Amino acid sequence: MTQTEDHDTIGFIGLGNMGAPMCDCLLEAGFAVVAFDLDQTKVEHAVAGGALAATSAADCAAQADVLLTSLPRPEHVEAVMETGGALAALRAGSLWVDLTTNRKELVARLAEAAPAGVDVVDSPVTGAVDGARNGRLTLFIGGADEPVARATAILEHLGVVIACGPLGTGNVVKLVTNQLWFISAAALGEGLAVGMANGVDLGVLYRAILESVGDSFVARHDGPSIFAGHYDPSFTVGLCLKDLGLLEELQGGVAAPMVMTDAARSAFRDAGDRYGTGVGELHVAKRLEDDAGLSFRMDGDWTPPWEVDDD
């Protein structure tokens, strides 16, 4: 697609489950994109969509007016931006937007170490792989007004952008939303178990949940992944535990017990111990099936959300 006039050249590092569809959306919007990932097949996919291939993270950053990073963990951001030289390669006048669910202190430290004239914002995303594919993410952005406005003009092509405050607050808000998600995911399995163990048909129970105060995004989006038995491999238990670890750090600033969050963390740790950290996040519900001798399988068209074409 032809580049849209006056658009910044975007560097995109990290073409994983979330990064690849986000990169695709920006290409479809007409941006000039330079892409990099350690997996060359993912770079080739981006190139097929119109991106240019960078030879390294530093090369990607050097060519970018606006650099986007979408990586699994804070340590990966640290490795790419420091060890990989991407931070030092940024030019004066450029902007780094970190889409990773990250540690706010790390983002602040890297922003402080950035070359003169380089702005930094954090903008972690939510909305799952299907939201990334369809440009329907929610992005939580933190930073100074001017770089936030500059980043927002790009990120609006990925979904709804919510300005959260100073640098680092994007990650705080993202982790709060994940805090509520993980509690809900663990609770959903428990609710299904209670209903079935007491004689309620699973289909009836699920309909009742959706048509009542028990309804939620988690019930609608994640319930089908439980019923299909794949438990959503697009987001792993290991990533849940990573975010729950970051939440534990934030909890230290609250002078009150976080009973529900601690319980969810314990449930996900149990799931990781039982099934491994590389399995789908909804194995937190599979624990209830296995312990209670129940099956949450249910016939239906449970197409994985990331395979649904909303166009």
PDB file of C-alpha atoms in Angstrom:
ATOM      1  CA  MET A   1       0.000   0.000   0.000  1.00  0.00           C
ATOM      2  CA  THR A   2       1.200   3.511  -0.752  1.00  0.00           C
ATOM      3  CA  GLN A   3       2.579   5.404   2.221  1.00  0.00           C
ATOM      4  CA  THR A   4       0.208   7.983   3.653  1.00  0.00           C
ATOM      5  CA  GLU A   5       1.522  11.519   3.222  1.00  0.00           C
ATOM      6  CA  ASP A   6       3.426  13.073   6.141  1.00  0.00           C
ATOM      7  CA  HIS A   7       3.420   9.861   8.139  1.00  0.00           C
ATOM      8  CA  ASP A   8       6.453   9.064  10.243  1.00  0.00           C
ATOM      9  CA  THR A   9       8.445   5.995   9.297  1.00  0.00           C
ATOM     10  CA  ILE A  10       7.666   3.362  11.906  1.00  0.00           C
ATOM     11  CA  GLY A  11      10.145   0.846  13.226  1.00  0.00           C
ATOM     12  CA  PHE A  12       8.455  -2.249  14.635  1.00  0.00           C
ATOM     13  CA  ILE A  13      10.404  -4.678  16.831  1.00  0.00           C
ATOM     14  CA  GLY A  14       8.658  -7.844  18.015  1.00  0.00           C
ATOM     15  CA  LEU A  15       6.376  -9.653  15.588  1.00  0.00           C
ATOM     16  CA  GLY A  16       4.829 -12.203  17.929  1.00  0.00           C
ATOM     17  CA  ASN A  17       1.181 -13.093  18.574  1.00  0.00           C
ATOM     18  CA  MET A  18       0.298  -9.451  19.228  1.00  0.00           C
ATOM     19  CA  GLY A  19       3.053  -7.603  17.378  1.00  0.00           C
ATOM     20  CA  ALA A  20       2.540  -9.221  13.974  1.00  0.00           C
ATOM     21  CA  PRO A  21      -1.151  -8.282  13.626  1.00  0.00           C
ATOM     22  CA  MET A  22      -0.464  -4.781  14.949  1.00  0.00           C
ATOM     23  CA  CYS A  23       2.264  -4.362  12.358  1.00  0.00           C
ATOM     24  CA  ASP A  24      -0.162  -5.623   9.697  1.00  0.00           C
ATOM     25  CA  CYS A  25      -2.744  -3.013  10.730  1.00  0.00           C
ATOM     26  CA  LEU A  26      -0.230  -0.196  10.418  1.00  0.00           C
ATOM     27  CA  LEU A  27       0.829  -1.395   6.996  1.00  0.00           C
ATOM     28  CA  GLU A  28      -2.805  -1.551   5.914  1.00  0.00           C
ATOM     29  CA  ALA A  29      -3.223   2.031   7.165  1.00  0.00           C
ATOM     30  CA  GLY A  30      -0.499   3.125   4.773  1.00  0.00           C
ATOM     31  CA  PHE A  31       2.438   3.675   7.100  1.00  0.00           C
ATOM     32  CA  ALA A  32       5.997   3.014   6.001  1.00  0.00           C
ATOM     33  CA  VAL A  33       7.229   0.278   8.355  1.00  0.00           C
ATOM     34  CA  VAL A  34      10.670  -1.168   8.988  1.00  0.00           C
ATOM     35  CA  ALA A  35      10.325  -4.469  10.869  1.00  0.00           C
ATOM     36  CA  PHE A  36      12.581  -6.699  12.935  1.00  0.00           C
ATOM     37  CA  ASP A  37      12.196  -9.951  14.834  1.00  0.00           C
ATOM     38  CA  LEU A  38      14.607 -12.719  15.748  1.00  0.00           C
ATOM     39  CA  ASP A  39      12.323 -15.112  13.847  1.00  0.00           C
ATOM     40  CA  GLN A  40      13.065 -14.455  10.188  1.00  0.00           C
ATOM     41  CA  THR A  41       9.802 -16.065   9.039  1.00  0.00           C
ATOM     42  CA  LYS A  42       7.906 -13.387  10.941  1.00  0.00           C
ATOM     43  CA  VAL A  43       9.948 -10.675   9.261  1.00  0.00           C
ATOM     44  CA  GLU A  44       9.186 -12.269   5.893  1.00  0.00           C
ATOM     45  CA  HIS A  45       5.467 -12.108   6.695  1.00  0.00           C
ATOM     46  CA  ALA A  46       5.776  -8.379   7.413  1.00  0.00           C
ATOM     47  CA  VAL A  47       7.764  -7.828   4.235  1.00  0.00           C
ATOM     48  CA  ALA A  48       5.054  -9.611   2.233  1.00  0.00           C
ATOM     49  CA  GLY A  49       2.630  -7.041   3.622  1.00  0.00           C
ATOM     50  CA  GLY A  50       4.793  -4.123   2.528  1.00  0.00           C
ATOM     51  CA  ALA A  51       7.350  -3.632   5.308  1.00  0.00           C
ATOM     52  CA  LEU A  52      11.077  -3.257   4.860  1.00  0.00           C
ATOM     53  CA  ALA A  53      13.300  -5.712   6.739  1.00  0.00           C
ATOM     54  CA  ALA A  54      15.821  -4.403   9.269  1.00  0.00           C
ATOM     55  CA  THR A  55      19.003  -6.368   9.863  1.00  0.00           C
ATOM     56  CA  SER A  56      18.963  -5.890  13.642  1.00  0.00           C
ATOM     57  CA  ALA A  57      17.083  -4.144  16.427  1.00  0.00           C
ATOM     58  CA  ALA A  58      19.566  -1.267  16.281  1.00  0.00           C
ATOM     59  CA  ASP A  59      19.174  -0.993  12.505  1.00  0.00           C
ATOM     60  CA  CYS A  60      15.389  -0.866  12.923  1.00  0.00           C
ATOM     61  CA  ALA A  61      15.655   1.892  15.525  1.00  0.00           C
ATOM     62  CA  ALA A  62      18.102   3.907  13.421  1.00  0.00           C
ATOM     63  CA  GLN A  63      15.659   4.034  10.499  1.00  0.00           C
ATOM     64  CA  ALA A  64      12.614   4.921  12.587  1.00  0.00           C
ATOM     65  CA  ASP A  65      10.964   8.234  13.290  1.00  0.00           C
ATOM     66  CA  VAL A  66       8.742   6.333  15.704  1.00  0.00           C
ATOM     67  CA  LEU A  67       9.937   3.011  17.144  1.00  0.00           C
ATOM     68  CA  LEU A  68       7.352   0.539  18.475  1.00  0.00           C
ATOM     69  CA  THR A  69       8.417  -2.420  20.591  1.00  0.00           C
ATOM     70  CA  SER A  70       6.038  -5.305  21.361  1.00  0.00           C
ATOM     71  CA  LEU A  71       7.881  -7.924  23.402  1.00  0.00           C
ATOM     72  CA  PRO A  72       6.832 -10.641  25.858  1.00  0.00           C
ATOM     73  CA  ARG A  73       8.661  -9.541  29.005  1.00  0.00           C
ATOM     74  CA  PRO A  74      10.546  -6.627  30.593  1.00  0.00           C
ATOM     75  CA  GLU A  75      13.841  -8.494  30.276  1.00  0.00           C
ATOM     76  CA  HIS A  76      13.293  -8.745  26.526  1.00  0.00           C
ATOM     77  CA  VAL A  77      12.785  -4.987  26.308  1.00  0.00           C
ATOM     78  CA  GLU A  78      15.949  -4.481  28.322  1.00  0.00           C
ATOM     79  CA  ALA A  79      17.890  -6.827  26.044  1.00  0.00           C
ATOM     80  CA  VAL A  80      16.633  -5.216  22.824  1.00  0.00           C
ATOM     81  CA  MET A  81      16.965  -1.601  23.899  1.00  0.00           C
ATOM     82  CA  GLU A  82      20.248  -1.827  25.831  1.00  0.00           C
ATOM     83  CA  THR A  83      22.215  -4.937  24.843  1.00  0.00           C
ATOM     84  CA  GLY A  84      20.815  -4.871  21.312  1.00  0.00           C
ATOM     85  CA  GLY A  85      21.659  -1.202  20.919  1.00  0.00           C
ATOM     86  CA  ALA A  86      18.222  -0.018  19.814  1.00  0.00           C
ATOM     87  CA  LEU A  87      18.021   2.757  22.401  1.00  0.00           C
ATOM     88  CA  ALA A  88      21.391   4.242  21.477  1.00  0.00           C
ATOM     89  CA  ALA A  89      20.538   4.035  17.767  1.00  0.00           C
ATOM     90  CA  LEU A  90      17.485   6.300  18.070  1.00  0.00           C
ATOM     91  CA  ARG A  91      17.937   9.695  16.416  1.00  0.00           C
ATOM     92  CA  ALA A  92      17.174  13.071  17.977  1.00  0.00           C
ATOM     93  CA  GLY A  93      13.563  13.947  17.226  1.00  0.00           C
ATOM     94  CA  SER A  94      12.436  10.330  17.260  1.00  0.00           C
ATOM     95  CA  LEU A  95       9.929   8.684  19.595  1.00  0.00           C
ATOM     96  CA  TRP A  96      10.014   5.280  21.279  1.00  0.00           C
ATOM     97  CA  VAL A  97       6.638   3.727  22.127  1.00  0.00           C
ATOM     98  CA  ASP A  98       6.848   0.566  24.233  1.00  0.00           C
ATOM     99  CA  LEU A  99       3.742  -1.597  23.733  1.00  0.00           C
ATOM    100  CA  THR A 100       5.023  -4.274  26.119  1.00  0.00           C
ATOM    101  CA  THR A 101       3.352  -4.928  29.459  1.00  0.00           C
ATOM    102  CA  ASN A 102       6.378  -3.746  31.351  1.00  0.00           C
ATOM    103  CA  ARG A 103       7.828  -2.694  34.689  1.00  0.00           C
ATOM    104  CA  LYS A 104       7.255   1.048  35.039  1.00  0.00           C
ATOM    105  CA  GLU A 105      10.635   1.548  36.716  1.00  0.00           C
ATOM    106  CA  LEU A 106      12.404  -0.049  33.754  1.00  0.00           C
ATOM    107  CA  VAL A 107      10.608   2.208  31.278  1.00  0.00           C
ATOM    108  CA  ALA A 108      11.603   5.245  33.363  1.00  0.00           C
ATOM    109  CA  ARG A 109      15.235   4.131  33.544  1.00  0.00           C
ATOM    110  CA  LEU A 110      15.470   3.524  29.802  1.00  0.00           C
ATOM    111  CA  ALA A 111      13.791   6.861  29.089  1.00  0.00           C
ATOM    112  CA  GLU A 112      16.409   8.558  31.253  1.00  0.00           C
ATOM    113  CA  ALA A 113      19.180   6.781  29.290  1.00  0.00           C
ATOM    114  CA  ALA A 114      17.740   7.662  25.874  1.00  0.00           C
ATOM    115  CA  PRO A 115      19.809   9.931  23.591  1.00  0.00           C
ATOM    116  CA  ALA A 116      19.133  13.650  23.764  1.00  0.00           C
ATOM    117  CA  GLY A 117      16.050  14.683  21.850  1.00  0.00           C
ATOM    118  CA  VAL A 118      14.371  11.244  22.014  1.00  0.00           C
ATOM    119  CA  ASP A 119      10.925  11.031  23.605  1.00  0.00           C
ATOM    120  CA  VAL A 120       9.534   7.917  25.302  1.00  0.00           C
ATOM    121  CA  VAL A 121       5.987   6.793  26.093  1.00  0.00           C
ATOM    122  CA  ASP A 122       4.643   3.504  27.413  1.00  0.00           C
ATOM    123  CA  SER A 123       1.492   2.122  25.805  1.00  0.00           C
ATOM    124  CA  PRO A 124       0.690  -1.485  26.696  1.00  0.00           C
ATOM    125  CA  VAL A 125      -2.332  -2.969  24.967  1.00  0.00           C
ATOM    126  CA  THR A 126      -5.323  -5.120  25.807  1.00  0.00           C
ATOM    127  CA  GLY A 127      -7.892  -6.864  23.636  1.00  0.00           C
ATOM    128  CA  ALA A 128      -6.224 -10.186  22.809  1.00  0.00           C
ATOM    129  CA  VAL A 129      -5.023 -11.444  19.438  1.00  0.00           C
ATOM    130  CA  ASP A 130      -8.413 -10.947  17.807  1.00  0.00           C
ATOM    131  CA  GLY A 131      -8.398  -7.303  18.883  1.00  0.00           C
ATOM    132  CA  ALA A 132      -4.937  -6.878  17.387  1.00  0.00           C
ATOM    133  CA  ARG A 133      -6.046  -8.441  14.094  1.00  0.00           C
ATOM    134  CA  ASN A 134      -9.152  -6.293  13.804  1.00  0.00           C
ATOM    135  CA  GLY A 135      -7.744  -2.967  15.022  1.00  0.00           C
ATOM    136  CA  ARG A 136      -9.924  -3.095  18.139  1.00  0.00           C
ATOM    137  CA  LEU A 137      -7.380  -2.985  20.904  1.00  0.00           C
ATOM    138  CA  THR A 138      -7.409  -0.650  23.860  1.00  0.00           C
ATOM    139  CA  LEU A 139      -4.052   1.052  24.402  1.00  0.00           C
ATOM    140  CA  PHE A 140      -3.069   2.675  27.706  1.00  0.00           C
ATOM    141  CA  ILE A 141      -0.557   5.436  27.111  1.00  0.00           C
ATOM    142  CA  GLY A 142       1.633   7.272  29.595  1.00  0.00           C
ATOM    143  CA  GLY A 143       3.979  10.173  28.979  1.00  0.00           C
ATOM    144  CA  ALA A 144       4.292  13.889  28.345  1.00  0.00           C
ATOM    145  CA  ASP A 145       1.586  15.639  26.329  1.00  0.00           C
ATOM    146  CA  GLU A 146       3.419  16.199  23.023  1.00  0.00           C
ATOM    147  CA  PRO A 147       4.863  12.694  22.575  1.00  0.00           C
ATOM    148  CA  VAL A 148       1.554  11.185  23.687  1.00  0.00           C
ATOM    149  CA  ALA A 149      -0.261  13.184  21.013  1.00  0.00           C
ATOM    150  CA  ARG A 150       2.297  12.144  18.390  1.00  0.00           C
ATOM    151  CA  ALA A 151       2.015   8.479  19.364  1.00  0.00           C
ATOM    152  CA  THR A 152      -1.775   8.604  19.559  1.00  0.00           C
ATOM    153  CA  ALA A 153      -2.034   9.648  15.902  1.00  0.00           C
ATOM    154  CA  ILE A 154      -0.394   6.321  15.033  1.00  0.00           C
ATOM    155  CA  LEU A 155      -1.883   4.092  17.722  1.00  0.00           C
ATOM    156  CA  GLU A 156      -5.449   5.102  16.865  1.00  0.00           C
ATOM    157  CA  HIS A 157      -5.084   2.803  13.859  1.00  0.00           C
ATOM    158  CA  LEU A 158      -4.831  -0.088  16.335  1.00  0.00           C
ATOM    159  CA  GLY A 159      -7.822   0.760  18.500  1.00  0.00           C
ATOM    160  CA  VAL A 160      -8.942   3.062  21.308  1.00  0.00           C
ATOM    161  CA  VAL A 161      -6.163   5.044  23.003  1.00  0.00           C
ATOM    162  CA  ILE A 162      -6.580   6.107  26.643  1.00  0.00           C
ATOM    163  CA  ALA A 163      -4.160   8.693  28.050  1.00  0.00           C
ATOM    164  CA  CYS A 164      -3.349   7.599  31.600  1.00  0.00           C
ATOM    165  CA  GLY A 165      -0.950  10.258  32.896  1.00  0.00           C
ATOM    166  CA  PRO A 166       2.851  10.522  33.225  1.00  0.00           C
ATOM    167  CA  LEU A 167       5.310   7.981  31.868  1.00  0.00           C
ATOM    168  CA  GLY A 168       4.721   4.581  33.472  1.00  0.00           C
ATOM    169  CA  THR A 169       1.033   5.011  34.225  1.00  0.00           C
ATOM    170  CA  GLY A 170       0.102   3.168  31.032  1.00  0.00           C
ATOM    171  CA  ASN A 171       1.628   0.050  32.529  1.00  0.00           C
ATOM    172  CA  VAL A 172      -0.063   0.588  35.876  1.00  0.00           C
ATOM    173  CA  VAL A 173      -3.485   0.806  34.213  1.00  0.00           C
ATOM    174  CA  LYS A 174      -2.769  -2.211  31.993  1.00  0.00           C
ATOM    175  CA  LEU A 175      -1.790  -4.305  34.989  1.00  0.00           C
ATOM    176  CA  VAL A 176      -4.950  -3.286  36.850  1.00  0.00           C
ATOM    177  CA  THR A 177      -7.043  -4.483  33.904  1.00  0.00           C
ATOM    178  CA  ASN A 178      -5.107  -7.763  33.889  1.00  0.00           C
ATOM    179  CA  GLN A 179      -5.562  -8.035  37.642  1.00  0.00           C
ATOM    180  CA  LEU A 180      -9.333  -8.026  37.138  1.00  0.00           C
ATOM    181  CA  TRP A 181      -9.084 -10.359  34.124  1.00  0.00           C
ATOM    182  CA  PHE A 182      -7.110 -13.018  35.995  1.00  0.00           C
ATOM    183  CA  ILE A 183      -9.432 -12.901  38.986  1.00  0.00           C
ATOM    184  CA  SER A 184     -12.410 -13.285  36.641  1.00  0.00           C
ATOM    185  CA  ALA A 185     -10.825 -16.150  34.707  1.00  0.00           C
ATOM    186  CA  ALA A 186     -10.144 -18.095  37.888  1.00  0.00           C
ATOM    187  CA  ALA A 187     -13.629 -17.348  39.206  1.00  0.00           C
ATOM    188  CA  LEU A 188     -15.311 -18.440  35.954  1.00  0.00           C
ATOM    189  CA  GLY A 189     -13.951 -21.961  36.330  1.00  0.00           C
ATOM    190  CA  GLU A 190     -15.158 -22.094  39.911  1.00  0.00           C
ATOM    191  CA  GLY A 191     -18.634 -20.919  38.936  1.00  0.00           C
ATOM    192  CA  LEU A 192     -18.934 -23.520  36.192  1.00  0.00           C
ATOM    193  CA  ALA A 193     -17.830 -26.212  38.641  1.00  0.00           C
ATOM    194  CA  VAL A 194     -20.367 -25.229  41.296  1.00  0.00           C
ATOM    195  CA  GLY A 195     -23.252 -25.214  38.821  1.00  0.00           C
ATOM    196  CA  MET A 196     -22.388 -28.522  37.163  1.00  0.00           C
ATOM    197  CA  ALA A 197     -21.636 -30.305  40.431  1.00  0.00           C
ATOM    198  CA  ASN A 198     -25.134 -29.384  41.570  1.00  0.00           C
ATOM    199  CA  GLY A 199     -26.987 -30.681  38.550  1.00  0.00           C
ATOM    200  CA  VAL A 200     -27.176 -27.691  36.169  1.00  0.00           C
ATOM    201  CA  ASP A 201     -26.596 -28.357  32.471  1.00  0.00           C
ATOM    202  CA  LEU A 202     -23.476 -26.526  31.244  1.00  0.00           C
ATOM    203  CA  GLY A 203     -25.304 -24.912  28.322  1.00  0.00           C
ATOM    204  CA  VAL A 204     -28.070 -23.639  30.572  1.00  0.00           C
ATOM    205  CA  LEU A 205     -25.536 -22.382  33.068  1.00  0.00           C
ATOM    206  CA  TYR A 206     -23.541 -20.496  30.441  1.00  0.00           C
ATOM    207  CA  ARG A 207     -26.655 -18.854  29.005  1.00  0.00           C
ATOM    208  CA  ALA A 208     -27.692 -17.783  32.501  1.00  0.00           C
ATOM    209  CA  ILE A 209     -24.268 -16.261  33.122  1.00  0.00           C
ATOM    210  CA  LEU A 210     -24.428 -14.245  29.895  1.00  0.00           C
ATOM    211  CA  GLU A 211     -27.945 -12.996  30.649  1.00  0.00           C
ATOM    212  CA  SER A 212     -27.273 -11.933  34.234  1.00  0.00           C
ATOM    213  CA  VAL A 213     -25.019  -9.931  36.516  1.00  0.00           C
ATOM    214  CA  GLY A 214     -22.505 -12.749  36.032  1.00  0.00           C
ATOM    215  CA  ASP A 215     -21.848 -11.569  32.459  1.00  0.00           C
ATOM    216  CA  SER A 216     -18.403 -10.193  31.595  1.00  0.00           C
ATOM    217  CA  PHE A 217     -15.912  -9.852  28.778  1.00  0.00           C
ATOM    218  CA  VAL A 218     -14.073 -12.816  30.274  1.00  0.00           C
ATOM    219  CA  ALA A 219     -17.187 -15.000  30.253  1.00  0.00           C
ATOM    220  CA  ARG A 220     -17.947 -14.147  26.613  1.00  0.00           C
ATOM    221  CA  HIS A 221     -14.394 -14.151  25.273  1.00  0.00           C
ATOM    222  CA  ASP A 222     -12.788 -16.901  27.363  1.00  0.00           C
ATOM    223  CA  GLY A 223     -15.700 -19.227  28.098  1.00  0.00           C
ATOM    224  CA  PRO A 224     -15.683 -20.659  24.535  1.00  0.00           C
ATOM    225  CA  SER A 225     -11.972 -21.466  24.856  1.00  0.00           C
ATOM    226  CA  ILE A 226     -12.780 -23.579  27.909  1.00  0.00           C
ATOM    227  CA  PHE A 227     -15.696 -25.312  26.193  1.00  0.00           C
ATOM    228  CA  ALA A 228     -13.554 -26.097  23.141  1.00  0.00           C
ATOM    229  CA  GLY A 229     -10.806 -27.529  25.345  1.00  0.00           C
ATOM    230  CA  HIS A 230      -7.870 -25.531  23.948  1.00  0.00           C
ATOM    231  CA  TYR A 231      -7.846 -23.040  26.872  1.00  0.00           C
ATOM    232  CA  ASP A 232      -6.545 -20.201  24.639  1.00  0.00           C
ATOM    233  CA  PRO A 233      -2.913 -20.946  23.773  1.00  0.00           C
ATOM    234  CA  SER A 234      -2.506 -17.407  22.385  1.00  0.00           C
ATOM    235  CA  PHE A 235      -1.795 -16.193  25.945  1.00  0.00           C
ATOM    236  CA  THR A 236       0.112 -18.549  28.203  1.00  0.00           C
ATOM    237  CA  VAL A 237       0.008 -19.263  31.906  1.00  0.00           C
ATOM    238  CA  GLY A 238       3.616 -18.083  31.968  1.00  0.00           C
ATOM    239  CA  LEU A 239       2.620 -14.638  30.713  1.00  0.00           C
ATOM    240  CA  CYS A 240      -0.159 -14.510  33.296  1.00  0.00           C
ATOM    241  CA  LEU A 241       2.391 -15.269  35.997  1.00  0.00           C
ATOM    242  CA  LYS A 242       4.717 -12.585  34.606  1.00  0.00           C
ATOM    243  CA  ASP A 243       1.971  -9.980  34.873  1.00  0.00           C
ATOM    244  CA  LEU A 244       0.907 -11.232  38.290  1.00  0.00           C
ATOM    245  CA  GLY A 245       4.525 -10.809  39.390  1.00  0.00           C
ATOM    246  CA  LEU A 246       4.518  -7.204  38.168  1.00  0.00           C
ATOM    247  CA  LEU A 247       1.227  -6.710  40.003  1.00  0.00           C
ATOM    248  CA  GLU A 248       2.801  -8.036  43.174  1.00  0.00           C
ATOM    249  CA  GLU A 249       5.367  -5.231  42.937  1.00  0.00           C
ATOM    250  CA  LEU A 250       2.595  -2.647  42.558  1.00  0.00           C
ATOM    251  CA  GLN A 251       0.684  -4.137  45.486  1.00  0.00           C
ATOM    252  CA  GLY A 252       3.549  -3.097  47.709  1.00  0.00           C
ATOM    253  CA  GLY A 253       2.327   0.493  47.403  1.00  0.00           C
ATOM    254  CA  VAL A 254      -1.103  -0.356  48.836  1.00  0.00           C
ATOM    255  CA  ALA A 255      -1.452  -0.491  52.607  1.00  0.00           C
ATOM    256  CA  ALA A 256      -4.216  -3.097  52.486  1.00  0.00           C
ATOM    257  CA  PRO A 257      -4.433  -6.827  51.767  1.00  0.00           C
ATOM    258  CA  MET A 258      -5.237  -7.894  48.196  1.00  0.00           C
ATOM    259  CA  VAL A 259      -7.030 -11.149  48.980  1.00  0.00           C
ATOM    260  CA  MET A 260      -8.604 -11.715  45.556  1.00  0.00           C
ATOM    261  CA  THR A 261      -5.416 -10.894  43.657  1.00  0.00           C
ATOM    262  CA  ASP A 262      -3.344 -13.133  45.904  1.00  0.00           C
ATOM    263  CA  ALA A 263      -5.852 -15.953  45.405  1.00  0.00           C
ATOM    264  CA  ALA A 264      -5.712 -15.566  41.619  1.00  0.00           C
ATOM    265  CA  ARG A 265      -1.909 -15.585  41.735  1.00  0.00           C
ATOM    266  CA  SER A 266      -2.004 -18.811  43.737  1.00  0.00           C
ATOM    267  CA  ALA A 267      -4.441 -20.389  41.266  1.00  0.00           C
ATOM    268  CA  PHE A 268      -2.278 -19.529  38.254  1.00  0.00           C
ATOM    269  CA  ARG A 269       0.856 -20.756  40.018  1.00  0.00           C
ATOM    270  CA  ASP A 270      -0.943 -24.034  40.651  1.00  0.00           C
ATOM    271  CA  ALA A 271      -1.911 -24.237  36.978  1.00  0.00           C
ATOM    272  CA  GLY A 272       1.700 -23.613  35.955  1.00  0.00           C
ATOM    273  CA  ASP A 273       2.980 -26.266  38.353  1.00  0.00           C
ATOM    274  CA  ARG A 274       0.482 -28.835  37.050  1.00  0.00           C
ATOM    275  CA  TYR A 275       0.475 -28.242  33.310  1.00  0.00           C
ATOM    276  CA  GLY A 276       3.565 -26.150  32.612  1.00  0.00           C
ATOM    277  CA  THR A 277       3.835 -22.436  31.962  1.00  0.00           C
ATOM    278  CA  GLY A 278       3.635 -22.765  28.169  1.00  0.00           C
ATOM    279  CA  VAL A 279      -0.010 -23.866  28.118  1.00  0.00           C
ATOM    280  CA  GLY A 280      -3.060 -21.656  27.535  1.00  0.00           C
ATOM    281  CA  GLU A 281      -4.055 -19.295  30.332  1.00  0.00           C
ATOM    282  CA  LEU A 282      -7.432 -20.943  30.903  1.00  0.00           C
ATOM    283  CA  HIS A 283      -5.788 -24.021  32.322  1.00  0.00           C
ATOM    284  CA  VAL A 284      -6.569 -22.129  35.507  1.00  0.00           C
ATOM    285  CA  ALA A 285     -10.125 -23.439  34.923  1.00  0.00           C
ATOM    286  CA  LYS A 286      -8.971 -26.921  33.907  1.00  0.00           C
ATOM    287  CA  ARG A 287      -7.780 -27.401  37.488  1.00  0.00           C
ATOM    288  CA  LEU A 288     -11.434 -27.421  38.573  1.00  0.00           C
ATOM    289  CA  GLU A 289     -12.350 -30.010  35.949  1.00  0.00           C
ATOM    290  CA  ASP A 290      -9.536 -32.316  36.996  1.00  0.00           C
ATOM    291  CA  ASP A 291     -10.055 -31.956  40.737  1.00  0.00           C
ATOM    292  CA  ALA A 292     -13.855 -32.285  40.638  1.00  0.00           C
ATOM    293  CA  GLY A 293     -14.010 -34.974  37.947  1.00  0.00           C
ATOM    294  CA  LEU A 294     -16.019 -32.694  35.643  1.00  0.00           C
ATOM    295  CA  SER A 295     -15.805 -31.875  31.946  1.00  0.00           C
ATOM    296  CA  PHE A 296     -16.417 -28.372  30.653  1.00  0.00           C
ATOM    297  CA  ARG A 297     -16.544 -29.599  27.045  1.00  0.00           C
ATOM    298  CA  MET A 298     -19.666 -28.387  25.256  1.00  0.00           C
ATOM    299  CA  ASP A 299     -20.771 -28.804  21.656  1.00  0.00           C
ATOM    300  CA  GLY A 300     -20.942 -25.593  19.677  1.00  0.00           C
ATOM    301  CA  ASP A 301     -19.211 -23.413  17.133  1.00  0.00           C
ATOM    302  CA  TRP A 302     -16.373 -22.391  19.417  1.00  0.00           C
ATOM    303  CA  THR A 303     -14.164 -20.848  16.742  1.00  0.00           C
ATOM    304  CA  PRO A 304     -11.075 -19.393  18.442  1.00  0.00           C
ATOM    305  CA  PRO A 305     -11.506 -15.613  18.670  1.00  0.00           C
ATOM    306  CA  TRP A 306      -8.264 -14.988  16.795  1.00  0.00           C
ATOM    307  CA  GLU A 307      -9.630 -16.923  13.808  1.00  0.00           C
ATOM    308  CA  VAL A 308     -12.886 -14.938  13.572  1.00  0.00           C
ATOM    309  CA  ASP A 309     -12.923 -12.510  10.656  1.00  0.00           C
ATOM    310  CA  ASP A 310     -14.975  -9.452  11.627  1.00  0.00           C
ATOM    311  CA  ASP A 311     -14.455  -7.673   8.301  1.00  0.00           C
TER     312      ASP A 311
END
